[in-house]
Amino acid sequence: MGTLNELTQTTPIAILAETLGYSPQTLEAHARASATTYARYLATRLD
């Protein structure tokens, strides 16, 4: 799901939901998950 995570970071959720046929709630969950994962990655890189 790497591509979906990237898309949720660069494209408005409402547009993605309509275009891809996903529910906005599903895409919001992907956006939150990818942000958390990326934040965790940055934290380990900066230590």
Short mmCIF file of the C-alpha atoms (twelve columns), coordinates in Angstrom:
data_MODEL
# 
_entry.id   MODEL 
# 
loop_
_atom_site.group_PDB 
_atom_site.id 
_atom_site.type_symbol 
_atom_site.label_atom_id 
_atom_site.label_alt_id 
_atom_site.label_comp_id 
_atom_site.label_asym_id 
_atom_site.label_seq_id 
_atom_site.Cartn_x 
_atom_site.Cartn_y 
_atom_site.Cartn_z 
_atom_site.pdbx_PDB_model_num 
ATOM 1  C CA . MET A 1  0.000   0.000  0.000  1 
ATOM 2  C CA . GLY A 2  2.969   2.334  -0.378 1 
ATOM 3  C CA . THR A 3  1.425   4.117  -3.342 1 
ATOM 4  C CA . LEU A 4  -1.829  4.711  -1.504 1 
ATOM 5  C CA . ASN A 5  0.088   6.117  1.452  1 
ATOM 6  C CA . GLU A 6  1.963   8.478  -0.874 1 
ATOM 7  C CA . LEU A 7  -1.248  9.592  -2.557 1 
ATOM 8  C CA . THR A 8  -2.919  10.389 0.756  1 
ATOM 9  C CA . GLN A 9  -0.003  12.674 1.583  1 
ATOM 10 C CA . THR A 10 -0.190  14.617 -1.688 1 
ATOM 11 C CA . THR A 11 -3.836  14.585 -2.796 1 
ATOM 12 C CA . PRO A 12 -6.988  15.702 -0.968 1 
ATOM 13 C CA . ILE A 13 -8.813  12.753 0.590  1 
ATOM 14 C CA . ALA A 14 -12.165 13.691 -0.981 1 
ATOM 15 C CA . ILE A 15 -10.697 13.604 -4.492 1 
ATOM 16 C CA . LEU A 16 -8.951  10.279 -3.898 1 
ATOM 17 C CA . ALA A 17 -12.064 8.710  -2.419 1 
ATOM 18 C CA . GLU A 18 -14.168 9.630  -5.427 1 
ATOM 19 C CA . THR A 19 -11.501 8.762  -7.995 1 
ATOM 20 C CA . LEU A 20 -10.387 5.440  -6.529 1 
ATOM 21 C CA . GLY A 21 -13.706 4.304  -5.091 1 
ATOM 22 C CA . TYR A 22 -12.469 4.113  -1.494 1 
ATOM 23 C CA . SER A 23 -14.369 5.472  1.468  1 
ATOM 24 C CA . PRO A 24 -12.946 8.695  2.909  1 
ATOM 25 C CA . GLN A 25 -12.593 6.935  6.278  1 
ATOM 26 C CA . THR A 26 -10.351 4.262  4.759  1 
ATOM 27 C CA . LEU A 27 -8.124  6.859  3.138  1 
ATOM 28 C CA . GLU A 28 -7.958  8.891  6.361  1 
ATOM 29 C CA . ALA A 29 -6.752  5.755  8.134  1 
ATOM 30 C CA . HIS A 30 -4.007  5.300  5.518  1 
ATOM 31 C CA . ALA A 31 -3.003  8.949  5.850  1 
ATOM 32 C CA . ARG A 32 -2.741  8.652  9.640  1 
ATOM 33 C CA . ALA A 33 -0.825  5.376  9.422  1 
ATOM 34 C CA . SER A 34 1.684   6.686  6.903  1 
ATOM 35 C CA . ALA A 35 2.242   9.881  8.894  1 
ATOM 36 C CA . THR A 36 2.854   7.853  12.052 1 
ATOM 37 C CA . THR A 37 5.230   5.511  10.255 1 
ATOM 38 C CA . TYR A 38 7.137   8.392  8.670  1 
ATOM 39 C CA . ALA A 39 7.361   10.262 11.982 1 
ATOM 40 C CA . ARG A 40 8.729   7.126  13.644 1 
ATOM 41 C CA . TYR A 41 11.266  6.732  10.833 1 
ATOM 42 C CA . LEU A 42 12.429  10.330 11.210 1 
ATOM 43 C CA . ALA A 43 12.752  9.981  14.963 1 
ATOM 44 C CA . THR A 44 15.067  6.987  14.617 1 
ATOM 45 C CA . ARG A 45 17.117  8.708  11.916 1 
ATOM 46 C CA . LEU A 46 17.620  11.830 14.035 1 
ATOM 47 C CA . ASP A 47 18.769  9.932  17.139 1 
# 
